Coordinates of C-alpha atoms in Angstrom, one line a residue:
X165 CA -9.3 12.9 -8.4
X166 CA -8.7 14.0 -11.7
X167 CA -11.3 16.8 -12.2
X168 CA -12.8 14.9 -16.0
X169 CA -13.1 11.9 -13.5
X170 CA -15.4 14.3 -11.0
X171 CA -17.0 15.8 -14.3
X172 CA -17.8 11.8 -15.5
X173 CA -19.6 10.9 -12.0
X174 CA -21.4 13.6 -11.9
X175 CA -23.0 13.1 -15.4
X176 CA -23.5 9.5 -14.6
X177 CA -25.4 10.5 -11.1
X178 CA -27.6 13.0 -12.5
X179 CA -30.4 11.1 -13.2
X180 CA -30.1 9.5 -9.6
X181 CA -29.7 13.1 -7.9
X182 CA -32.6 14.1 -9.9
X183 CA -34.4 11.0 -8.3
X184 CA -33.1 11.4 -5.1
X185 CA -34.9 15.3 -5.0
X186 CA -37.8 13.9 -6.5
X187 CA -38.5 11.8 -3.6
X188 CA -37.1 14.3 -0.6
X189 CA -39.5 16.9 -2.3
X190 CA -42.6 14.9 -2.0
X191 CA -41.7 13.7 1.1
X192 CA -41.5 17.1 2.3
X193 CA -44.7 17.9 0.3
X194 CA -46.7 15.2 2.4
X195 CA -44.7 15.9 5.5
X196 CA -45.8 19.9 6.0
X197 CA -48.6 20.2 3.6
X198 CA -50.7 16.5 4.6
X199 CA -49.6 15.6 7.7
X200 CA -48.8 19.0 9.5
X201 CA -51.2 21.6 7.8
X202 CA -54.2 19.7 7.1
X203 CA -54.1 16.8 9.1
X204 CA -52.3 18.7 12.4
X205 CA -53.9 21.8 12.1
X206 CA -50.2 23.2 12.3
X207 CA -50.1 27.1 11.4
X208 CA -46.4 28.2 11.0
X209 CA -45.2 28.4 7.8
X210 CA -41.8 27.5 5.7
X211 CA -40.5 30.0 3.5
X212 CA -39.7 28.4 0.0
X213 CA -36.8 30.1 -0.2
X214 CA -35.8 27.8 2.8
X215 CA -37.0 24.9 1.2
X216 CA -35.1 25.3 -2.0
X217 CA -31.6 26.0 0.4
X218 CA -32.4 22.8 2.0
X219 CA -32.8 21.0 -1.3
X220 CA -29.4 22.4 -2.6
X221 CA -27.8 21.2 0.5
X222 CA -28.8 17.7 0.2
X223 CA -28.3 17.8 -3.7
X224 CA -24.7 19.1 -2.5
X225 CA -24.1 16.0 -0.4
X226 CA -25.5 13.6 -2.8
X227 CA -22.7 14.7 -5.3
X228 CA -20.2 14.8 -2.8
X229 CA -21.1 11.3 -1.3
X230 CA -20.4 10.1 -4.8
X231 CA -17.0 11.8 -5.4
X232 CA -15.6 10.9 -2.3
X233 CA -17.3 7.4 -1.2
X234 CA -19.4 5.9 -4.2
X235 CA -16.2 5.3 -6.2
X236 CA -13.9 2.0 -6.3
X237 CA -10.0 2.1 -4.7
X238 CA -7.3 3.0 -6.3
X239 CA -5.0 0.1 -6.3
X240 CA -2.5 -0.6 -3.8
X241 CA -2.6 3.0 -2.7
X242 CA -6.2 2.2 -1.9
X243 CA -6.4 2.5 2.3
X244 CA -2.9 4.4 2.9
X245 CA -2.2 6.9 4.9
X246 CA -0.3 9.7 3.9
X247 CA 1.1 12.4 5.9
X248 CA 0.2 16.5 6.3
X249 CA 1.3 18.6 2.8
X250 CA 2.4 15.4 1.6
X251 CA 0.3 16.2 -1.9
X252 CA 1.9 19.6 -1.8
X253 CA 5.4 18.9 -1.9
X254 CA 4.5 16.2 -4.6
X255 CA 3.2 18.9 -6.5
X256 CA 6.6 20.7 -6.1
X257 CA 8.4 18.7 -7.1
X258 CA 6.5 17.5 -10.3
X259 CA 5.0 20.9 -11.0
X260 CA 2.4 18.6 -12.4
X261 CA -0.6 21.3 -13.7
X262 CA -2.9 17.9 -12.7
X263 CA -1.6 17.9 -9.3
X264 CA -1.9 21.4 -9.0
X265 CA -5.6 21.1 -10.1
X266 CA -6.3 18.9 -7.8
X267 CA -5.3 20.6 -5.2
X268 CA -7.9 23.3 -5.5
X269 CA -10.8 21.0 -6.3
X270 CA -10.7 19.5 -2.8
X271 CA -10.5 22.8 -1.8
X272 CA -13.5 24.0 -4.2
X273 CA -15.2 21.1 -3.5
X274 CA -16.7 22.3 0.1
X275 CA -16.6 25.7 -0.1
X276 CA -20.5 24.9 -0.9
X277 CA -21.0 22.9 2.5
X278 CA -19.3 26.3 4.4
X279 CA -21.8 28.3 2.2
X280 CA -25.2 26.1 2.1
X281 CA -24.8 25.3 5.8
X282 CA -25.7 28.2 7.4
X283 CA -28.0 29.5 4.8
X284 CA -30.5 26.1 5.4
X285 CA -30.0 26.2 9.1
X286 CA -30.1 28.9 11.5
X287 CA -27.8 26.5 14.2
X288 CA -24.7 26.9 12.0
X289 CA -25.1 30.7 11.2
X290 CA -22.6 30.7 14.1
X291 CA -19.4 30.4 12.2
X292 CA -17.7 27.9 14.4
X293 CA -20.4 25.5 14.7
X294 CA -20.5 25.5 10.3
X295 CA -16.6 25.0 10.9
X296 CA -16.0 22.0 13.2
X297 CA -19.1 20.2 10.5
X298 CA -16.8 21.1 8.0
X299 CA -14.6 19.2 10.1
X300 CA -16.0 16.3 11.3
X301 CA -17.8 15.2 7.7
X302 CA -14.2 15.6 5.8
X303 CA -12.5 13.6 8.6
X304 CA -15.4 11.0 8.7
X305 CA -15.0 10.5 4.9
X306 CA -11.6 10.1 5.5
X307 CA -12.2 7.5 8.1
X308 CA -14.6 5.6 6.0
X309 CA -12.4 5.3 2.7
X310 CA -9.9 4.0 5.4
X311 CA -11.8 1.8 7.2
X312 CA -13.3 0.2 3.7
X313 CA -10.1 0.5 1.4
X314 CA -11.9 2.8 -0.6
X315 CA -9.2 5.3 -2.1
X316 CA -6.3 7.2 -1.1
X317 CA -6.8 8.7 2.7
X318 CA -4.5 12.1 3.0
X319 CA -4.2 14.3 5.7
X320 CA -4.2 16.6 2.9
X321 CA -7.6 16.1 2.2
X322 CA -9.0 16.8 5.6
X323 CA -6.9 20.5 5.4
X324 CA -8.4 21.2 2.0
X325 CA -11.7 20.1 2.8
X326 CA -11.8 21.9 6.0
X327 CA -10.4 25.3 4.5
X328 CA -12.5 25.4 1.6
X329 CA -16.0 25.1 4.4
X330 CA -14.1 27.7 5.9
X331 CA -14.1 30.2 2.4
X332 CA -18.0 28.9 1.8
X333 CA -18.2 30.3 5.1
X334 CA -16.5 33.7 4.1
X335 CA -19.0 33.7 1.3
X336 CA -22.3 33.5 3.4
X337 CA -20.8 36.0 5.5
X338 CA -20.7 38.3 2.6
X339 CA -24.6 37.6 1.6
X340 CA -25.3 38.1 5.1
X341 CA -23.8 41.5 5.1
X342 CA -25.3 42.8 2.1
X343 CA -29.2 41.8 3.7
X344 CA -28.5 43.2 6.3
X345 CA -27.7 46.2 4.7
X346 CA -30.2 46.1 2.4
X347 CA -32.6 45.8 5.9
X348 CA -30.7 48.9 7.2
X349 CA -29.5 46.5 10.1
X350 CA -26.8 47.2 11.8
X351 CA -23.9 44.9 10.9
X352 CA -20.0 44.4 11.9
X353 CA -18.0 45.0 8.7
X354 CA -14.7 44.1 10.5
X355 CA -16.2 40.8 11.5
X356 CA -17.4 39.8 7.6
X357 CA -13.5 40.8 6.8
X358 CA -12.2 39.0 9.4
X359 CA -14.0 35.6 7.9
X360 CA -12.2 36.3 4.7
X361 CA -8.8 35.7 6.0
X362 CA -9.3 32.1 4.9
X363 CA -9.8 32.7 0.7
X364 CA -7.2 35.3 1.8
X365 CA -4.4 33.3 2.3
X366 CA -4.9 30.3 0.2
X367 CA -4.7 32.8 -2.5
X368 CA -1.7 34.2 -1.5
X369 CA -0.1 31.0 -0.4
X370 CA -0.6 29.6 -3.5
X371 CA 1.0 33.1 -5.3
X372 CA 3.5 32.9 -3.6
X373 CA 4.5 29.4 -4.3
X374 CA 3.6 30.2 -8.0
X375 CA 6.1 32.9 -7.9
X376 CA 8.9 31.2 -6.5
X377 CA 8.7 28.5 -9.0
X378 CA 9.2 31.4 -11.7
X379 CA 11.6 33.0 -10.2
X380 CA 13.8 29.4 -10.3
X381 CA 16.3 29.4 -13.2
X382 CA 15.9 26.3 -13.2
X383 CA 13.4 23.8 -13.0
X384 CA 12.1 21.0 -10.9
X385 CA 13.8 17.1 -11.1
X386 CA 11.1 14.5 -9.6
X387 CA 13.9 12.4 -7.9
X388 CA 13.8 13.7 -4.8
X389 CA 11.4 12.0 -2.0
X390 CA 8.6 13.4 -0.6
X391 CA 9.2 11.9 2.8
X392 CA 12.2 10.4 4.1
X393 CA 13.6 7.0 2.9
X394 CA 13.4 4.9 5.3
X395 CA 14.0 0.9 6.0
X396 CA 16.8 0.6 3.4
X397 CA 20.0 -0.4 4.1
X398 CA 22.7 1.5 1.8
X399 CA 26.0 -0.5 1.2
X400 CA 28.6 0.6 -1.0
X401 CA 32.3 -0.5 -0.8
X402 CA 33.0 2.3 -3.2
X403 CA 35.3 5.3 -2.8
X404 CA 33.4 8.6 -4.2
X405 CA 35.1 11.4 -5.2
X406 CA 34.9 14.4 -3.1
X407 CA 36.2 16.8 -6.3
X408 CA 33.7 19.5 -7.5
X409 CA 33.2 20.3 -11.2
X410 CA 31.2 21.9 -13.1
X411 CA 28.8 20.6 -15.6
X412 CA 26.4 21.9 -18.7
X413 CA 22.7 22.4 -18.8
X414 CA 21.1 22.3 -21.8
X415 CA 17.7 23.4 -22.7
X416 CA 15.0 21.3 -24.9
X417 CA 12.7 22.4 -26.8
X418 CA 9.8 23.5 -25.5
X419 CA 6.1 23.3 -28.1
X420 CA 2.8 25.3 -27.3
X421 CA -0.3 24.3 -28.7
X422 CA 0.4 25.8 -32.0
X423 CA 3.7 24.5 -32.7
X424 CA 2.7 21.3 -32.0
X425 CA -0.2 22.0 -34.5
X426 CA 2.8 22.9 -37.0
X427 CA 4.7 19.6 -35.9
X428 CA 1.6 17.1 -36.3
X429 CA 0.8 18.3 -39.9
X430 CA 4.4 18.4 -41.0
X431 CA 4.9 14.7 -39.6
X432 CA 1.2 13.2 -41.2
X433 CA 2.2 15.1 -44.4
X434 CA 5.2 13.7 -44.9
X435 CA 3.4 10.2 -45.2
X436 CA 0.4 11.1 -47.1
X437 CA -1.9 11.7 -44.2
X438 CA -4.5 14.2 -43.1
X439 CA -5.7 14.8 -39.6
X440 CA -9.3 15.0 -38.4
X441 CA -8.9 18.1 -36.9
X442 CA -12.6 17.2 -35.0
X443 CA -10.8 14.7 -32.7
X444 CA -7.7 16.4 -31.8
X445 CA -7.3 16.4 -27.8
X446 CA -5.0 18.5 -26.3
X447 CA -3.6 17.8 -22.4
X448 CA -1.7 20.0 -19.7
X449 CA 1.9 18.3 -20.8
X450 CA 0.4 16.4 -24.5
X451 CA -1.2 16.9 -27.9
X452 CA -3.2 14.2 -29.4
X453 CA -3.6 13.7 -33.1
X454 CA -6.1 11.4 -35.2
X455 CA -5.9 11.5 -38.5
X456 CA -9.0 10.0 -41.6
X457 CA -7.2 6.5 -42.2
X458 CA -6.4 5.3 -38.5
X459 CA -3.2 7.4 -38.1
X460 CA -2.4 8.8 -34.6
X461 CA 0.1 10.3 -33.0
X462 CA 0.7 11.7 -28.7
X463 CA 3.4 14.7 -28.7
X464 CA 4.7 15.5 -25.3
X465 CA 5.2 19.6 -25.0
X466 CA 8.7 19.0 -23.7
X467 CA 11.0 17.5 -25.3
X468 CA 9.5 17.4 -27.8
X469 CA 8.9 13.6 -27.6
X470 CA 6.4 11.7 -29.6
X471 CA 4.8 8.4 -30.0
X472 CA 3.2 7.7 -33.3
X473 CA 1.0 4.3 -34.7
X474 CA -0.5 2.8 -37.4
X475 CA -3.9 0.9 -36.6
X476 CA -3.7 -0.2 -40.6
X477 CA -1.0 -2.7 -39.9
X478 CA -0.2 -5.0 -36.4
X479 CA -3.6 -4.7 -35.6
X480 CA -5.9 -7.6 -36.7
X481 CA -4.1 -7.4 -40.3
X482 CA -2.3 -10.6 -40.2
X483 CA -1.2 -10.3 -44.0
X484 CA 1.0 -8.1 -43.6
X485 CA 3.9 -9.7 -40.9
X486 CA 6.6 -7.8 -39.0
X487 CA 10.3 -7.9 -41.0
X488 CA 12.6 -9.2 -38.4
X489 CA 16.2 -9.2 -40.2
X490 CA 15.8 -5.3 -41.6
X491 CA 19.7 -3.1 -41.1
X492 CA 20.2 -0.3 -39.4
X493 CA 21.2 1.4 -42.8
X494 CA 17.2 -0.2 -43.7
X495 CA 15.7 1.0 -40.3
X496 CA 17.3 4.6 -40.0
X497 CA 16.4 5.1 -43.6
X498 CA 12.5 3.9 -42.9
X499 CA 12.6 7.0 -40.2
X500 CA 13.9 9.9 -42.2
X501 CA 11.0 8.4 -44.8
X502 CA 9.0 9.3 -41.2
X503 CA 10.6 12.5 -40.5
X504 CA 12.6 10.6 -37.4
X505 CA 16.2 12.7 -37.9
X506 CA 19.2 11.0 -35.9
X507 CA 22.7 11.7 -35.1
X508 CA 25.7 9.9 -36.4
X509 CA 27.1 8.3 -33.1
X510 CA 23.9 5.7 -32.5
X511 CA 24.0 2.0 -31.2
X512 CA 21.5 0.0 -33.0
X513 CA 19.8 -3.5 -31.9
X514 CA 16.8 -5.6 -32.4
X515 CA 15.3 -8.8 -30.5
X516 CA 14.9 -10.3 -33.9
X517 CA 10.9 -9.5 -33.5
X518 CA 10.5 -6.7 -35.6
X519 CA 11.3 -3.9 -32.8
X520 CA 14.4 -2.0 -33.7
X521 CA 15.9 0.4 -31.5
X522 CA 17.9 3.2 -32.2
X523 CA 20.2 4.8 -28.8
X524 CA 21.5 7.8 -28.8
X525 CA 24.1 8.7 -25.3
X526 CA 24.5 12.0 -24.7
X527 CA 25.9 12.7 -28.3
X528 CA 26.7 15.8 -29.5
X529 CA 26.2 17.3 -33.0
X530 CA 26.7 20.6 -34.0
X531 CA 26.7 22.1 -31.1
X532 CA 23.4 20.0 -29.8
X533 CA 23.0 17.7 -27.2
X534 CA 20.9 14.5 -28.6
X535 CA 19.9 11.7 -25.9
X536 CA 17.4 9.1 -25.6
X537 CA 16.0 6.3 -27.5
X538 CA 13.7 5.8 -30.7
X539 CA 12.4 2.3 -31.2
X540 CA 10.1 1.5 -33.9
X541 CA 8.3 -1.7 -35.0
X542 CA 8.9 -2.5 -39.1
X543 CA 6.6 -4.6 -41.3
X544 CA 7.9 -6.8 -44.8
X545 CA 5.6 -3.2 -46.5
X546 CA 8.0 -1.0 -46.0
X547 CA 5.7 0.7 -43.1
X548 CA 6.3 1.8 -39.6
X549 CA 3.7 0.6 -37.2
X550 CA 4.4 2.9 -34.5
X551 CA 7.3 5.0 -33.7
X552 CA 8.1 5.7 -30.2
X553 CA 10.7 8.2 -30.0
X554 CA 11.7 10.2 -26.7
X555 CA 15.2 11.2 -28.0
X556 CA 15.9 14.7 -26.5
X557 CA 17.4 17.5 -28.9
X558 CA 18.8 20.4 -26.7
X559 CA 21.1 23.3 -26.9
X560 CA 23.8 23.9 -23.9
X561 CA 22.0 26.7 -21.7
X562 CA 24.4 27.2 -19.4
X563 CA 27.5 25.8 -16.9
X564 CA 26.6 25.2 -13.2
X565 CA 28.5 24.1 -10.2
X566 CA 27.6 20.7 -9.4
X567 CA 28.0 18.3 -6.1
X568 CA 30.3 15.8 -5.4
X569 CA 29.7 12.4 -5.7
X570 CA 30.3 12.1 -2.0
X571 CA 27.9 14.7 -1.3
X572 CA 25.5 12.8 -3.7
X573 CA 26.0 9.3 -1.7
X574 CA 25.1 11.0 1.5
X575 CA 21.9 12.4 0.1
X576 CA 21.0 8.9 -0.6
X577 CA 22.3 8.1 2.6
X578 CA 19.7 10.3 4.3
X579 CA 17.0 9.3 3.0
X580 CA 16.6 12.4 0.8
X581 CA 16.0 10.6 -2.8
X582 CA 14.0 8.4 -3.9
X583 CA 14.1 4.8 -4.2
X584 CA 12.2 3.5 -6.8
X585 CA 11.4 -0.1 -4.7
X586 CA 8.7 -1.3 -1.9
X587 CA 10.2 -0.6 1.4
X588 CA 8.2 -3.8 2.6
X589 CA 10.7 -5.8 1.2
X590 CA 13.7 -4.6 3.6
X591 CA 16.5 -5.9 1.0
X592 CA 19.5 -4.2 1.4
X593 CA 20.9 -1.7 -1.4
X594 CA 24.0 -2.7 -3.0
X595 CA 25.4 1.1 -4.5
X596 CA 28.7 -0.5 -6.6
X597 CA 29.4 1.9 -9.4
X598 CA 27.8 6.1 -10.0
X599 CA 27.8 7.8 -14.0
X600 CA 26.9 11.2 -14.8
X601 CA 23.7 11.5 -16.9
X602 CA 20.9 13.9 -17.4
X603 CA 16.9 14.2 -17.0
X604 CA 14.7 16.4 -18.0
X605 CA 12.9 19.1 -15.4
X606 CA 9.4 20.7 -15.1
X607 CA 10.7 23.9 -17.4
X608 CA 12.7 21.6 -19.9
X609 CA 15.6 22.1 -19.1
X610 CA 18.6 18.7 -19.2
X611 CA 20.3 19.0 -16.0
X612 CA 23.2 16.5 -15.2
X613 CA 22.3 13.9 -12.4
X614 CA 24.3 11.5 -10.6
X615 CA 23.2 7.9 -11.7
X616 CA 24.0 5.6 -9.0
X617 CA 24.0 2.0 -10.0
X618 CA 22.7 -0.4 -7.3
X619 CA 21.3 -4.0 -7.1
X620 CA 19.0 -5.4 -4.1
X621 CA 18.5 -8.8 -4.1
X622 CA 17.2 -9.9 -7.4
X623 CA 16.9 -6.0 -8.6
X624 CA 19.0 -3.8 -10.2
X625 CA 18.3 0.2 -9.5
X626 CA 19.8 2.8 -11.2
X627 CA 18.9 5.9 -8.3
X628 CA 19.3 9.4 -9.5
X629 CA 20.6 12.2 -7.6
X630 CA 20.5 16.1 -9.1
X631 CA 24.0 16.7 -10.0
X632 CA 23.4 20.7 -9.6
X633 CA 24.3 22.1 -7.1
X634 CA 21.4 24.7 -5.2

């Protein structure tokens, strides 16, 4: 679950949690003070600190239920079981900040469980009992999600949550050590240090993963399959070349927050619009800008690519109609007015609906590679209602050895490559041609990839295989 979704659910559930806490405290007060102490003349006292720990544990368990069980299923993913380390492999291939953050969040989510349980109950001060309780609770959550199709069921969640409970117990062991030292009792420092192994191992594992990624010259491509692709019959009557060759890798431009701000300022200044800086939003890979006159701009840091929308036209304003018969020269001129520059070698197309496409296919101009599509909606008043600029501008970086077409085809047959098609259809995939193209990796490099053109029933597919020899 995304971190912002968790926070949103917590904020929505705070009133309910406060009511539940007040109810639990009232039941305890009646049960202990009235029934036990007054009516039954009980003499055993309950420490306030113990009550506080139990209340904290109950409150935490309520939050845990909110973020795991009291949420809707996730579409076609709901009820599906993902194997162990599936999410780690997915995070590695995409190397997306959000995916790594979610993994860490799933570990951190059970740290309070491992800490509060032994703090609340003497029975769970034995480490193995807390470990077992953590495993059973997370297993119960995943089983409930599976039965009622309440969300994605991942073995990694059980692993991460159990690891979090172990780390939480390690924190409890440190607190217990400090208390025993203050009371000048005999303690085992070595045992306390042993309980920190889960935390140290987790930190070491993530550090190694990020260090290995940082040491890679090129980034990762999202083309490899996380688990073997099975269930498809691969057919091809074409002979693929076994010859190897070299291919140029290009480096696309990457923005940071400040450069994205400058790009947005220059873009809106060119159309006499002013950014409302109080509404700027910054995400892991995208910056979003809104103006004082109902326009927005979404800039992707890598590329950079962007999407612009003018809400003053095309959204309920029926007096402005789209221009259906503009020429390529007219569209290029208006794009230039909006600061969009394209190379000379382009393909121009439109469906006659006011939406125009400028396509650039691996065009080399002034030592730079241009590749991608710019499409826009043009209105009769000379205004662009939106611009979707996915064109990459990249500079030559370095030549690399490429695998052969035959090797790339074998990767598809071996199930190593992702195929964007449901394996439930069991339709044979007929591959009939291959060409060399480019794909943007996670570090902003524009890498050569083989694109195998295929058909499966009524579907046409483009199966991409990384071409750079690893």
